Structures are given as C-alpha cells and as structure tokens.
Coordinates of C-alpha atoms and ligand atoms in Angstrom, one line a residue:
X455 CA 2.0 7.9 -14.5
X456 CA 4.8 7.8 -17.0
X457 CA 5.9 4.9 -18.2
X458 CA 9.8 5.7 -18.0
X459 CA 10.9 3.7 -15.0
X460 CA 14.8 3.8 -13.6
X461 CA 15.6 0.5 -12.8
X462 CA 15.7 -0.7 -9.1
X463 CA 19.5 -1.8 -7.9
X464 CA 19.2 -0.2 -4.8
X465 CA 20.5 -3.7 -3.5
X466 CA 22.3 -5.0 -6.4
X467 CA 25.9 -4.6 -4.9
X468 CA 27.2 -6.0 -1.7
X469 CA 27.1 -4.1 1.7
X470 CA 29.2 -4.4 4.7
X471 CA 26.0 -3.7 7.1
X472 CA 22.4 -3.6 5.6
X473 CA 20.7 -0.8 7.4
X474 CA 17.0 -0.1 8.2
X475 CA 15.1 0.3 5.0
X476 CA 14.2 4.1 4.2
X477 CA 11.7 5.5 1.9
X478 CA 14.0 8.3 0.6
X479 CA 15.5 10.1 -2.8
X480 CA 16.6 6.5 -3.9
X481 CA 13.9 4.7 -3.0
X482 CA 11.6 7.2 -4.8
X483 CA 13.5 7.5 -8.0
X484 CA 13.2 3.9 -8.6
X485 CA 9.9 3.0 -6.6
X486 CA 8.0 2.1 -9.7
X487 CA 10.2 -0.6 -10.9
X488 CA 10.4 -1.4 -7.5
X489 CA 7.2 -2.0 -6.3
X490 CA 6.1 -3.7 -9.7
X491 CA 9.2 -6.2 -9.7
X492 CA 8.4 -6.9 -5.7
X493 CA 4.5 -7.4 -5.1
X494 CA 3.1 -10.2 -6.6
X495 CA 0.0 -8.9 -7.7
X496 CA 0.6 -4.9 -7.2
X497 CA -0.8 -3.9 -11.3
X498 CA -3.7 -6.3 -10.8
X499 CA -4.8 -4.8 -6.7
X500 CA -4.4 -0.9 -8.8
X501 CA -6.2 -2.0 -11.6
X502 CA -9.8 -2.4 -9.4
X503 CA -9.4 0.5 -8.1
X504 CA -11.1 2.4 -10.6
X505 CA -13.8 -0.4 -10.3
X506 CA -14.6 -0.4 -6.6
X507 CA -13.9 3.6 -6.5
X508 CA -16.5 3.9 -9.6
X509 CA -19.3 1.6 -7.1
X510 CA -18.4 3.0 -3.7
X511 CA -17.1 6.6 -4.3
X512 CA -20.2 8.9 -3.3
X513 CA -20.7 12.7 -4.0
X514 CA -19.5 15.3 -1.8
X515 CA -16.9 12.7 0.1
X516 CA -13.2 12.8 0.3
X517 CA -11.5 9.6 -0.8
X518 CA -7.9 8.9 1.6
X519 CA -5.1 7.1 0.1
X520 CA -2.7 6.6 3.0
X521 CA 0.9 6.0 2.7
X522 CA 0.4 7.3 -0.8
X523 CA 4.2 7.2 -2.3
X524 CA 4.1 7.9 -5.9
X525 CA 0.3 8.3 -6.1
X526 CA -0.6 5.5 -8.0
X527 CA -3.7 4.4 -6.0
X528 CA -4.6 7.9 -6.1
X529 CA -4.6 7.7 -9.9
X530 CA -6.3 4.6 -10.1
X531 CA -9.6 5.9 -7.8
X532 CA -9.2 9.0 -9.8
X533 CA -10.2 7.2 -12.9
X534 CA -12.8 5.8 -10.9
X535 CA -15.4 8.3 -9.7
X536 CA -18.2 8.7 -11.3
X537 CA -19.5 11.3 -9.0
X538 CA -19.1 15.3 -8.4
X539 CA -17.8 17.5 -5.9
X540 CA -15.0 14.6 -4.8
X541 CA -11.7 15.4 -3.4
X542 CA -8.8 12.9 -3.1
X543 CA -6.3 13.3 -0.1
X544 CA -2.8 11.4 -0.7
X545 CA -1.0 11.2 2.1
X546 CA 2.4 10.4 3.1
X547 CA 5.2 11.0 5.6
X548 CA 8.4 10.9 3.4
X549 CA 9.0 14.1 1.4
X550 CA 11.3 12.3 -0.8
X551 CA 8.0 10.2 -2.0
X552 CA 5.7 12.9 -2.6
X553 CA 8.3 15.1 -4.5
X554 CA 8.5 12.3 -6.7
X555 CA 4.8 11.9 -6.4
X556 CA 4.2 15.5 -7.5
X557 CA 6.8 15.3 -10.7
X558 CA 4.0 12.4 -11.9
X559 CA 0.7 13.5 -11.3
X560 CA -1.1 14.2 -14.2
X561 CA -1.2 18.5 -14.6
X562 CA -4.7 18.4 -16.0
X563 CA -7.1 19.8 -14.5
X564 CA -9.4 16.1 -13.2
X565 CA -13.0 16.6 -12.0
X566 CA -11.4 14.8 -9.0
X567 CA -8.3 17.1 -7.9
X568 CA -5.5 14.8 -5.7
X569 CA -4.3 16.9 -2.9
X570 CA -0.6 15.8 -1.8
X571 CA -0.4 16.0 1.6
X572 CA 2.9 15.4 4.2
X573 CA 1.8 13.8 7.3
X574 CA 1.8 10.7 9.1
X575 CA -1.0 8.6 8.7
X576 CA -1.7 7.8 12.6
X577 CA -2.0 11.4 13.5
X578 CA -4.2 12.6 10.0
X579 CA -8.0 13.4 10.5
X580 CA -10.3 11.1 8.6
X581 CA -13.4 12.9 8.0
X582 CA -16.6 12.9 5.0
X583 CA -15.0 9.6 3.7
X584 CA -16.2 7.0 0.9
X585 CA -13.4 5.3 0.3
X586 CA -10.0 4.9 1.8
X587 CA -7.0 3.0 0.3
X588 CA -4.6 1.7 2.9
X589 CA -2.4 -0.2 -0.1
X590 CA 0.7 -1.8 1.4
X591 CA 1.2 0.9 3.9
X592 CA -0.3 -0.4 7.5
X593 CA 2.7 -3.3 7.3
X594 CA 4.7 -0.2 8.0
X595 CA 3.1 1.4 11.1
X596 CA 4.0 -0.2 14.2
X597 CA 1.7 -3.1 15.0
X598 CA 0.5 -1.2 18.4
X599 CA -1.3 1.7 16.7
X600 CA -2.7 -0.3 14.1
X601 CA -6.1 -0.6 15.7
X602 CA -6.2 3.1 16.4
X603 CA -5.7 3.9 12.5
X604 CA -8.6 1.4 11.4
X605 CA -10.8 2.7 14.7
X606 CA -10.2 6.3 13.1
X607 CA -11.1 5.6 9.3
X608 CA -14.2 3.7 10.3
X609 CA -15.2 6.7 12.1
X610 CA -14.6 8.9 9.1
X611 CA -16.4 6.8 6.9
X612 CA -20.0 7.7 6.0
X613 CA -22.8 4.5 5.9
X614 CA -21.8 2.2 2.6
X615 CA -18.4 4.1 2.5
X616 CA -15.3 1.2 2.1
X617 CA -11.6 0.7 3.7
X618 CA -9.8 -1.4 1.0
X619 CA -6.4 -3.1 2.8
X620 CA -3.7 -4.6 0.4
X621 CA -1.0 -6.0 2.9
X622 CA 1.7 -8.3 2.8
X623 CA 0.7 -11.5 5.3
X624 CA 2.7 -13.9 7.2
X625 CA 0.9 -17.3 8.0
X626 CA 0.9 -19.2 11.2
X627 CA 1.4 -22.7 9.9
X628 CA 5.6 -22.8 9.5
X629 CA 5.2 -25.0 6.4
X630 CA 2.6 -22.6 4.8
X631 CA 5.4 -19.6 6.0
X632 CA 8.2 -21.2 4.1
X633 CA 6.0 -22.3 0.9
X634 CA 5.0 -18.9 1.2
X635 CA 8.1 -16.8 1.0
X636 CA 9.8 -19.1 -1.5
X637 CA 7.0 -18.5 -3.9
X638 CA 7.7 -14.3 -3.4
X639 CA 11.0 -15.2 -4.1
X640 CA 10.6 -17.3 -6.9
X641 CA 8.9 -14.1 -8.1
X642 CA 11.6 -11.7 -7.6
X643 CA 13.6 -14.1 -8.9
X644 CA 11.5 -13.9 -12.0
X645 CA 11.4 -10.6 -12.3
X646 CA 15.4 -10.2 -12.5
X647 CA 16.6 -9.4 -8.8
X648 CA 19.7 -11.8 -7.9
X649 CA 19.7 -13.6 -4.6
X650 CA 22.0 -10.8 -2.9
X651 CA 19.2 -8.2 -4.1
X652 CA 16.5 -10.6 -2.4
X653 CA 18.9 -11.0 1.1
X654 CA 19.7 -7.6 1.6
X655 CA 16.3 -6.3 1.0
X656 CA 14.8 -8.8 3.4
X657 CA 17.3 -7.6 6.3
X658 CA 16.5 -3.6 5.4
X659 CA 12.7 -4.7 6.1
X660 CA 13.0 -7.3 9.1
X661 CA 12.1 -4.6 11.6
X662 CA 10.7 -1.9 9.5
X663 CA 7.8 -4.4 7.6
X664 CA 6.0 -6.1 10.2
X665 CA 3.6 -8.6 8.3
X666 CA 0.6 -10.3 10.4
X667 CA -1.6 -12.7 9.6
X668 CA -4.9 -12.6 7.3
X669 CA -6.7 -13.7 11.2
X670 CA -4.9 -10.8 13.0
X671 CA -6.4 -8.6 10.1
X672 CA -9.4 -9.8 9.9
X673 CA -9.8 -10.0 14.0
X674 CA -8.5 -6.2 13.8
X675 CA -11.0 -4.9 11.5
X676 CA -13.8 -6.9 13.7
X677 CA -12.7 -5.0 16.7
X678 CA -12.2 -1.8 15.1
X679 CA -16.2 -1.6 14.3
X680 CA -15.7 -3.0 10.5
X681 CA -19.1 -5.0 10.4
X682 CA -17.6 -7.1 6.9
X683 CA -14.4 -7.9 5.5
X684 CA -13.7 -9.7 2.3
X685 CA -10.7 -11.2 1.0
X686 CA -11.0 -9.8 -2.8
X687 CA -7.3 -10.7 -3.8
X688 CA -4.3 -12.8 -2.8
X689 CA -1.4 -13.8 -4.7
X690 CA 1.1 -15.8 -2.3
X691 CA 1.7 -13.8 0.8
X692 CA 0.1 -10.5 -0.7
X693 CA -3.7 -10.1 0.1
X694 CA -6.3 -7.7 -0.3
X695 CA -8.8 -6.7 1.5
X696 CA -12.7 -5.0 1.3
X697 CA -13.8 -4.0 4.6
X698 CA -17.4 -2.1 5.4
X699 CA -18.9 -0.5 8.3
Ligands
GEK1065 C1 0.9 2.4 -3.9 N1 0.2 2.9 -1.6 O1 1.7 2.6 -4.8 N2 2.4 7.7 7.6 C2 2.4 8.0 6.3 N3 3.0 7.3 5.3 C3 3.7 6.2 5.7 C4 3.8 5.8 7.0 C5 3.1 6.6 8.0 N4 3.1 6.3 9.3 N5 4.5 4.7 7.1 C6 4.9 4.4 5.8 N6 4.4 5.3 5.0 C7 1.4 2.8 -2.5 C8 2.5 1.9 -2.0 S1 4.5 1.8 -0.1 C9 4.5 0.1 0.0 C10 2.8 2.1 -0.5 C11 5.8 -0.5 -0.2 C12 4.5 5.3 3.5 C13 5.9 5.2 3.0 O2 6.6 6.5 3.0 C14 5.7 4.6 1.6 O3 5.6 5.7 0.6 C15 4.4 3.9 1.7 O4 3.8 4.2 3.0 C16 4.5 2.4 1.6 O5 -0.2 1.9 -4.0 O6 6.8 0.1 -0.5 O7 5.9 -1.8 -0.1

C-alpha cells in the first residue's frame, strides 16, 4: 500500500439531507484515511493477518477476502503464506473500490498472486479454501442472508481451514450501548473528525451498517456448522473473530 493518503472530509461540511452511505469514487479516494481514523483497532486486526495466514494458509487452497475495498487484508495474508501453489481472491461489489484497489496493489510478481474480482459476496462461489477474511464487510449485507454467506464459506473450507470475522458490534445492555459508542467517538474525536463529521456519518450508515451483537455472531456461526469461535480481538464496539469448522 502506499503510504500517501488523501485526507477524509467527505463529511466535513454541512448537508441539507445526509443520504445513504455509498462506497463510491469519494469514498475510495480517501478510504485509507478513512478506515484508519474510524476503526478502533483496524492496523492492529491487519497486522495478524500475516500471522494467522502464515499458520492456517495451506498449499494448493484459495484464500477469500470478501468485501475487499482497497485490498489491504489481501496484502496482509499475502505476506503471510508460507506455502505454494496459493491463490488469493479479493472480492468486491463496488467498481469504484477495486479501481482504487488495483492503482495499489503491489506490480510484483508475489508467489501468492491477488485476483481482483467484481462481485457480490452473497452470490460468489466459495470453493478449495484455507482461509477467508470477512473484515468489516458482513455489517453490510443485509442481516437475512447472513447465515447463508457463513453456511457457504464453511462449505468451501477444507478440514483446519479458518473464517476470520472483524465486525463492528452493538451490545444488548443500553448502558454498555451508550458507553460503547461514546468510546468510538471519543476515538474519532481523537483522531481529528469534528462532531458534524461524526453526525452525518452516523445518519449515512443508520440503515446501510447493521451491527449485531457478539451473541448473534457467535449463535450465527454455531448454526452455520462453525464447530469454534474465538474472540481474538476487541477494541470498544469492534471485535474480531477466529471461527473453525
Ligand atoms: C479492509 N475488508 O480494508 N459484496 C461485496 N462487497 C461488499 C458487499 C457485498 N454484498 N457489501 C459491502 N461490500 C476491508 C474493509 S469496508 C469496511 C471493508 C468499512 C464491500 C464495500 O464495497 C466495501 O468496500 C467493503 O465491503 C466494506 O480490510 O468501510 O467499514
């Protein structure tokens, strides 16, 4: 990835109507800086990728990175595997994204070649799989066919192959809610976005980003065939999740 990011003001001024958020040119040019500035936690959850991709990642399997965007968890398994004849398939239904996506992978030829792909992740086959990275994307697909894209990668996973789940979470306890969402904004806050920024962003998401609790998740992955999950990572309301067949 380079390390020239645009800055993110995408909400910086005021708007008469906030409409639904879109992942499109804008969003794109800036989604580093974004994405870094918003999820508490987002360096750390990329940064052991490489680490589970370099344990779990085995030869001859396609690795998945669903709802790709720029290709950073891509990157990060890329780093990872240790093993030969490995394909990584990044996949992602805005073209805006993977445009952007394309203009930063790394042109050298890797042992492990990333395939861009456009598609949308509920209708994509998942076949041959070791390892598939669902990181901040299934808050995004509507909560009904959630079941059938975890049902789907734990049938394309091969025995010891992993699902690894980074989501945003909402809690069920009001108190714990509140605490929760003040802390995320106390880090946006941190991180330089005013409190219009932090509004209007939250109105662009409110039906788009449909959070659920770490019990709905873990319940989910239980009924989908996932024999363990583990909680690897949380920082406030961002988790992340190992699950196994
Ligand atoms: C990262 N994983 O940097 N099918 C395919 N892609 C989708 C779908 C869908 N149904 N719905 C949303 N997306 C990345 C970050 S961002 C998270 C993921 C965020 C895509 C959408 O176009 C966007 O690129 C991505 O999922 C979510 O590790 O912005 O908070």
């Amino acid at each position: 990835m380079t390390t020239d990011q645009p800055r993110d003001l995408i909400y910086a001024e005021p708007r008469e109507s906030v409409s639904s958020f879109v992942f499109d040119e804008d969003v794109a040019r800036v989604f580093p800086d974004m994405i870094r500035r918003s999820v508490p936690g987002y360096a750390t959850v990329l940064n052991m990728l490489p680490v589970l991709a370099s344990r779990y990642v085995q030869p001859g399997t396609h690795c998945y990175d669903l709802g790709c965007s720029l290709g950073a968890a891509s990157v990060a398994m890329q780093k990872g595997i240790r093993t030969p004849d490995c394909r990584i398939l990044a996949i992602d239904n805005s073209l805006e994204m993977l445009a952007e996506a394309a203009k930063h992978l790394n042109e050298e030829v890797q042992d492990t070649p990333i395939q861009l792909i456009c598609a949308d992740l509920v209708d994509v086959g998942i076949q041959n799989t070791s390892m598939v990275v669902l990181n901040f994307t299934l808050q995004f697909v509507p909560p009904k066919q959630r079941l059938g894209v975890l049902q789907r990668i734990r049938d394309g996973l091969v025995p010891g192959g992993i699902l690894v789940l980074s989501e945003k979470i909402s809690f069920s306890d009001s108190v714990q809610e509140s605490m929760q969402i003040e802390m995320h904004h106390a880090f946006k806050r941190a991180n330089g976005y005013g409190e219009l920024e932090i509004s209007q962003k939250r109105s662009a998401l409110e039906q788009v980003l449909i959070p659920e609790t770490l019990e709905q998740h873990l319940q989910r992955l239980d009924r989908a065939g996932f024999s363990h999950a583990d909680l690897w990572f949380q920082c406030f309301n961002f988790v992340s999740l190992v699950a196994r067949k």
